[in-house]
Short mmCIF file of C-alpha atoms and ligand atoms in Angstrom, two decimals:
data_model
loop_
_atom_site.label_atom_id
_atom_site.label_comp_id
_atom_site.label_asym_id
_atom_site.label_seq_id
_atom_site.Cartn_x
_atom_site.Cartn_y
_atom_site.Cartn_z
CA UNK A 561 -2.88 0.07 -189.54
CA UNK A 562 -0.09 -0.44 -187.58
CA UNK A 563 2.91 2.53 -188.89
CA UNK A 564 1.98 2.49 -191.82
CA UNK A 565 0.73 5.85 -191.79
CA UNK A 566 2.45 8.37 -189.06
CA UNK A 567 2.49 11.88 -190.21
CA UNK A 568 -1.26 12.10 -190.82
CA UNK A 569 -1.84 11.21 -187.17
CA UNK A 570 -3.67 7.86 -188.27
CA UNK A 571 -0.80 5.49 -186.88
CA UNK A 572 -1.52 3.17 -183.73
CA UNK A 573 -1.28 5.66 -181.22
CA UNK A 574 -3.37 8.26 -179.70
CA UNK A 575 -6.66 7.12 -181.62
CA UNK A 576 -6.05 3.06 -181.90
CA UNK A 577 -9.02 1.47 -181.23
CA UNK A 578 -10.61 -1.63 -182.02
CA UNK A 579 -13.30 -2.96 -184.86
CA UNK A 580 -16.08 -5.04 -183.92
CA UNK A 581 -17.08 -4.79 -188.24
CA UNK A 582 -13.18 -5.33 -189.96
CA UNK A 583 -12.63 -4.66 -192.57
CA UNK A 584 -8.81 -4.80 -194.36
CA UNK A 585 -6.96 -1.94 -196.86
CA UNK A 586 -8.27 -2.59 -200.35
CA UNK A 587 -6.09 -3.32 -203.13
CA UNK A 588 -7.04 1.02 -204.12
CA UNK A 589 -5.92 2.07 -200.53
CA UNK A 590 -2.26 -0.43 -200.78
CA UNK A 591 -2.02 1.41 -205.67
CA UNK A 592 -2.65 5.13 -203.14
CA UNK A 593 0.13 4.09 -200.30
CA UNK A 594 2.89 3.10 -202.75
CA UNK A 595 3.52 6.31 -203.26
CA UNK A 596 4.09 7.57 -199.42
CA UNK A 597 5.71 4.41 -198.73
CA UNK A 598 9.09 5.22 -198.20
CA UNK A 599 7.67 7.31 -195.73
CA UNK A 600 4.97 5.92 -194.10
CA UNK A 601 4.79 2.36 -194.41
CA UNK A 602 7.02 0.49 -191.41
CA UNK A 603 9.06 -1.54 -194.95
CA UNK A 604 10.75 -3.88 -192.39
CA UNK A 605 12.93 -4.96 -194.27
CA UNK A 606 14.76 -1.23 -193.40
CA UNK A 607 13.57 -1.30 -190.23
CA UNK A 608 15.48 -4.66 -189.55
CA UNK A 609 17.50 -2.16 -187.04
CA UNK A 610 19.16 -5.64 -186.22
CA UNK A 611 19.58 -7.67 -189.44
CA UNK A 612 17.92 -10.51 -188.46
CA UNK A 613 16.40 -10.89 -192.12
CA UNK A 614 19.84 -10.89 -193.19
CA UNK A 615 21.00 -12.94 -189.82
CA UNK A 616 18.36 -15.76 -190.21
CA UNK A 617 19.10 -15.96 -194.61
CA UNK A 618 22.68 -16.19 -193.99
CA UNK A 619 21.66 -19.17 -191.35
CA UNK A 620 20.28 -21.50 -194.07
CA UNK A 621 23.90 -21.78 -195.37
CA UNK A 622 23.19 -22.54 -199.07
CA UNK A 623 24.35 -21.35 -202.32
CA UNK A 624 22.01 -19.14 -203.60
CA UNK A 625 23.58 -19.02 -207.37
CA UNK A 626 21.05 -22.04 -208.63
CA UNK A 627 18.18 -20.29 -206.90
CA UNK A 628 14.88 -19.61 -207.65
CA UNK A 629 13.84 -15.55 -204.60
CA UNK A 630 9.81 -15.25 -205.23
CA UNK A 631 9.01 -12.14 -203.26
CA UNK A 632 5.53 -11.39 -202.03
CA UNK A 633 3.11 -8.81 -201.80
CA UNK A 634 7.27 -6.51 -202.48
CA UNK A 635 5.93 -3.95 -202.03
CA UNK A 636 8.15 -1.63 -203.74
CA UNK A 637 10.98 -3.74 -203.32
CA UNK A 638 13.70 -3.80 -201.10
CA UNK A 639 14.87 -7.34 -200.31
CA UNK A 640 14.74 -7.64 -203.61
CA UNK A 641 16.80 -4.63 -203.28
CA UNK A 642 19.31 -6.07 -200.35
CA UNK A 643 19.19 -9.52 -201.41
CA UNK A 644 18.38 -10.34 -204.78
CA UNK A 645 22.06 -10.44 -206.52
CA UNK A 646 22.74 -14.14 -204.20
CA UNK A 647 19.64 -16.17 -206.43
CA UNK A 648 20.27 -16.99 -209.85
CA UNK A 649 16.17 -15.85 -210.77
CA UNK A 650 14.44 -13.02 -208.62
CA UNK A 651 10.44 -12.73 -209.39
CA UNK A 652 8.26 -9.55 -206.86
CA UNK A 653 4.93 -10.18 -206.83
CA UNK A 654 2.14 -7.63 -205.00
CA UNK A 655 -1.47 -6.35 -206.03
CA UNK A 656 -0.44 -3.66 -206.52
CA UNK A 657 1.38 -1.98 -209.84
CA UNK A 658 2.01 0.94 -208.03
CA UNK A 659 4.39 -0.45 -205.64
CA UNK A 660 6.15 -3.14 -208.74
CA UNK A 661 6.08 0.08 -210.43
CA UNK A 662 8.12 1.53 -208.14
CA UNK A 663 9.60 -1.73 -207.22
CA UNK A 664 10.88 -2.18 -210.53
CA UNK A 665 12.40 1.61 -210.29
CA UNK A 666 14.55 0.78 -206.81
CA UNK A 667 15.95 -2.37 -208.13
CA UNK A 668 17.65 -1.32 -211.77
CA UNK A 669 20.54 -3.18 -210.04
CA UNK A 670 19.29 -6.59 -209.24
CA UNK A 671 19.67 -8.86 -212.52
CA UNK A 672 16.92 -11.30 -213.56
CA UNK A 673 14.15 -9.78 -212.16
CA UNK A 674 10.39 -10.17 -213.27
CA UNK A 675 7.38 -8.49 -211.94
CA UNK A 676 4.20 -9.55 -211.72
CA UNK A 677 1.06 -8.49 -210.46
CA UNK A 678 -0.79 -11.56 -208.43
CA UNK A 679 -3.81 -11.29 -205.65
CA UNK A 680 -1.70 -13.55 -203.25
CA UNK A 681 -5.00 -14.99 -202.72
CA UNK A 682 -6.75 -15.56 -205.86
CA UNK A 683 -2.99 -16.91 -207.57
CA UNK A 684 -3.54 -19.33 -210.48
CA UNK A 685 -1.29 -21.84 -209.13
CA UNK A 686 -0.49 -22.90 -213.37
CA UNK A 687 -0.01 -19.27 -214.36
CA UNK A 688 3.20 -19.00 -211.56
CA UNK A 689 6.63 -19.17 -211.00
CA UNK A 690 7.55 -21.08 -207.96
CA UNK A 691 10.09 -20.46 -205.36
CA UNK A 692 13.04 -22.17 -203.20
CA UNK A 693 13.66 -18.88 -201.19
CA UNK A 694 9.52 -17.37 -200.88
CA UNK A 695 9.43 -14.06 -198.89
CA UNK A 696 6.12 -12.82 -197.25
CA UNK A 697 7.13 -9.74 -195.64
CA UNK A 698 3.88 -8.54 -193.62
CA UNK A 699 1.14 -9.18 -196.45
CA UNK A 700 -0.13 -11.74 -194.37
CA UNK A 701 -2.27 -9.08 -191.87
CA UNK A 702 -6.40 -8.96 -193.48
CA UNK A 703 -8.70 -9.27 -190.79
CA UNK A 704 -10.85 -12.51 -192.58
CA UNK A 705 -8.94 -15.79 -191.20
CA UNK A 706 -10.25 -17.58 -194.30
CA UNK A 707 -8.87 -14.79 -197.10
CA UNK A 708 -5.20 -15.01 -194.64
CA UNK A 709 -5.76 -18.54 -194.30
CA UNK A 710 -5.88 -18.77 -198.61
CA UNK A 711 -3.05 -16.93 -198.62
CA UNK A 712 -0.31 -18.82 -196.45
CA UNK A 713 -1.91 -21.92 -198.04
CA UNK A 714 -1.01 -19.63 -202.05
CA UNK A 715 2.38 -19.43 -199.83
CA UNK A 716 2.77 -23.73 -199.69
CA UNK A 717 2.14 -24.44 -202.99
CA UNK A 718 4.64 -21.78 -204.37
CA UNK A 719 7.36 -23.51 -202.20
CA UNK A 720 9.75 -25.63 -204.18
CA UNK A 721 10.02 -28.90 -203.01
CA UNK A 722 13.85 -28.11 -199.66
CA UNK A 723 13.31 -24.62 -199.92
CA UNK A 724 12.15 -22.52 -197.28
CA UNK A 725 9.69 -19.33 -196.90
CA UNK A 726 10.76 -16.62 -194.69
CA UNK A 727 7.34 -14.96 -193.30
CA UNK A 728 6.27 -11.73 -191.39
CA UNK A 729 3.73 -10.52 -189.10
CA UNK A 730 3.09 -7.47 -187.89
CA UNK A 731 3.06 -9.33 -183.76
CA UNK A 732 0.56 -9.01 -180.83
CA UNK A 733 2.60 -9.56 -178.00
CA UNK A 734 4.40 -6.13 -178.98
CA UNK A 735 1.74 -4.13 -179.76
CA UNK A 736 0.38 -4.91 -176.25
CA UNK A 737 3.49 -4.88 -175.15
CA UNK A 738 3.83 -0.83 -177.42
CA UNK A 739 0.69 -0.76 -175.75
CA UNK A 740 1.52 -0.86 -171.99
CA UNK A 741 5.08 0.89 -172.46
CA UNK A 742 3.36 4.29 -173.59
CA UNK A 743 -0.20 4.01 -171.18
CA UNK A 744 -2.45 3.72 -174.18
CA UNK A 745 -5.99 2.95 -172.79
CA UNK A 746 -7.86 2.56 -174.83
CA UNK A 747 -7.37 -1.98 -175.08
CA UNK A 748 -10.55 -1.62 -172.42
CA UNK A 749 -14.50 -2.65 -173.03
CA UNK A 750 -15.70 -6.60 -173.41
CA UNK A 751 -16.06 -6.35 -176.73
CA UNK A 752 -12.87 -5.32 -177.37
CA UNK A 753 -11.31 -7.24 -175.49
CA UNK A 754 -13.00 -10.04 -177.83
CA UNK A 755 -11.51 -8.92 -180.69
CA UNK A 756 -8.47 -7.70 -179.18
CA UNK A 757 -8.35 -11.29 -178.08
CA UNK A 758 -8.78 -12.55 -181.66
CA UNK A 759 -5.67 -9.87 -182.52
CA UNK A 760 -7.69 -7.73 -184.80
CA UNK A 761 -6.36 -4.30 -184.13
CA UNK A 762 -7.65 -1.49 -185.86
CA UNK A 763 -6.57 2.49 -186.24
CA UNK A 764 -8.49 5.23 -187.91
CA UNK A 765 -10.80 2.85 -189.70
CA UNK A 766 -7.53 1.09 -191.07
CA UNK A 767 -8.02 -2.76 -189.25
CA UNK A 768 -5.27 -5.66 -189.11
CA UNK A 769 -4.26 -8.96 -188.73
CA UNK A 770 -1.52 -9.25 -185.50
CA UNK A 771 -0.03 -12.38 -184.38
CA UNK A 772 0.34 -13.80 -180.78
CA UNK A 773 3.72 -16.24 -181.78
CA UNK A 774 2.14 -19.56 -181.64
CA UNK A 775 -0.78 -18.45 -183.72
CA UNK A 776 1.73 -17.80 -186.32
CA UNK A 777 3.74 -20.82 -186.29
CA UNK A 778 0.15 -22.92 -185.86
CA UNK A 779 -1.03 -21.43 -188.98
CA UNK A 780 1.86 -21.76 -190.64
CA UNK A 781 1.98 -26.03 -190.09
CA UNK A 782 -1.50 -25.70 -191.15
CA UNK A 783 -0.67 -24.15 -194.57
CA UNK A 784 1.28 -28.05 -194.64
CA UNK A 785 5.19 -26.08 -193.57
CA UNK A 786 7.11 -27.98 -191.61
CA UNK A 787 9.75 -27.54 -189.02
CA UNK A 788 8.25 -23.70 -188.46
CA UNK A 789 10.41 -21.56 -185.89
CA UNK A 790 10.17 -18.64 -184.75
CA UNK A 791 12.31 -15.16 -184.08
CA UNK A 792 11.57 -11.37 -183.81
CA UNK A 793 12.73 -8.19 -185.84
CA UNK A 794 13.06 -5.86 -183.70
CA UNK A 795 11.93 -2.55 -184.90
CA UNK A 796 12.93 0.86 -183.26
CA UNK A 797 10.26 3.40 -181.76
CA UNK A 798 9.93 5.71 -184.28
CA UNK A 799 8.66 3.92 -186.04
CA UNK A 800 5.48 3.49 -184.03
CA UNK A 801 5.48 7.46 -183.66
CA UNK A 802 8.35 7.03 -180.71
CA UNK A 803 11.46 9.01 -180.56
CA UNK A 804 13.77 6.13 -178.94
CA UNK A 805 15.12 8.59 -177.03
CA UNK A 806 11.26 9.91 -175.63
CA UNK A 807 11.31 9.21 -171.47
CA UNK A 808 9.34 6.79 -171.41
CA UNK A 809 11.30 4.10 -173.07
CA UNK A 810 14.06 4.86 -170.24
CA UNK A 811 15.32 1.33 -170.77
CA UNK A 812 13.04 -0.76 -172.51
CA UNK A 813 13.03 -3.88 -175.46
CA UNK A 814 12.46 -2.43 -178.45
CA UNK A 815 9.42 -3.55 -180.62
CA UNK A 816 8.88 -6.19 -183.36
CA UNK A 817 7.26 -8.33 -185.88
CA UNK A 818 7.32 -12.02 -186.08
CA UNK A 819 9.76 -13.55 -188.73
CA UNK A 820 8.50 -17.78 -189.82
CA UNK A 821 11.08 -19.49 -190.40
CA UNK A 822 9.08 -22.98 -192.60
CA UNK A 823 10.66 -25.26 -194.39
CA UNK A 824 9.08 -27.67 -197.31
C1 SAM B 2033 2.99 -4.06 -194.96
S1 SAM B 2033 3.61 -4.21 -197.32
C2 SAM B 2033 5.40 -4.63 -197.53
C3 SAM B 2033 5.66 -4.51 -198.04
C4 SAM B 2033 7.37 -5.23 -198.11
N1 SAM B 2033 6.56 -6.73 -198.61
C5 SAM B 2033 7.71 -5.09 -197.47
O1 SAM B 2033 7.74 -5.80 -196.38
O2 SAM B 2033 8.74 -3.58 -197.18
C6 SAM B 2033 1.94 -4.71 -197.72
C7 SAM B 2033 2.84 -4.97 -199.87
O3 SAM B 2033 1.47 -6.05 -199.95
C8 SAM B 2033 0.46 -5.97 -201.34
N2 SAM B 2033 -0.21 -6.96 -201.01
C9 SAM B 2033 -1.30 -7.19 -199.18
N3 SAM B 2033 -1.84 -8.22 -200.00
C10 SAM B 2033 -2.22 -8.51 -201.04
C11 SAM B 2033 -1.55 -9.29 -201.47
N4 SAM B 2033 -3.40 -9.41 -201.57
N5 SAM B 2033 -1.37 -10.15 -202.82
C12 SAM B 2033 -0.91 -8.84 -203.17
N6 SAM B 2033 0.04 -8.28 -202.85
C13 SAM B 2033 -0.71 -8.05 -201.34
C14 SAM B 2033 0.62 -3.96 -201.24
O4 SAM B 2033 0.42 -4.32 -202.44
C15 SAM B 2033 1.26 -3.77 -199.84
O5 SAM B 2033 2.92 -3.96 -201.24
#
């Protein structure tokens, strides 16, 4: 998976390729990854070197002191640790219990947080709270379109009327740019091109979905969100396994994820 497993060689470079039959990360894989999250997984709030996510929250120009925040797929809780204090109540949910354990420990200073184990693709909407602001950062990455659609539809249902969601997804355009920049030549061949056109990439047996800007916007609109806008969340080259002063990067822009804001 992109930018997840760097030191053991399972990042996109240099051994990335494309699969014929993609399979995504399972819950048990995430349980194992929780122990190595800080070193190995791209934590987008921490990696957001130009503070685009924080800027988007400020740009909502809302007083959140009476609002509820819901972080779906919260990982080790960096969004909640960074922004949770502004909200009256906060829910962090993830399907990995290990992630929730780490998140709880890291967010001890944030008042009024509750942690819930839930699978976003199979939410029991009768028992799950809803949020005025919902965030879902690099969670909707399953290679299965059906699962991604379910997750986005749940995100919509879990957002209160008048509320806003912040969705971050891996960028297909950025990935192609990274490949071009560091001259990886794996993205060739007819079947590979077909998967690439669907935004499905594999790294050492782990596949995930990469979104073009248009697809990210269309997916959010299809889920029910309105006034959707997308912007780039810039991330350092080190997240792609390259030093920022690498000669090939001379003058190059940074890689990015897509942040999509949607309203309900
Ligand atoms: C790449 S991490 C991102 C974590 C966090 N949102 C962040 O930006 O740092 C993906 C997280 O989504 C969780 N996740 C993946 N699929 C999920 C699902 N179907 N339901 C709930 N959580 C899920 C994983 O356990 C993991 O914590």
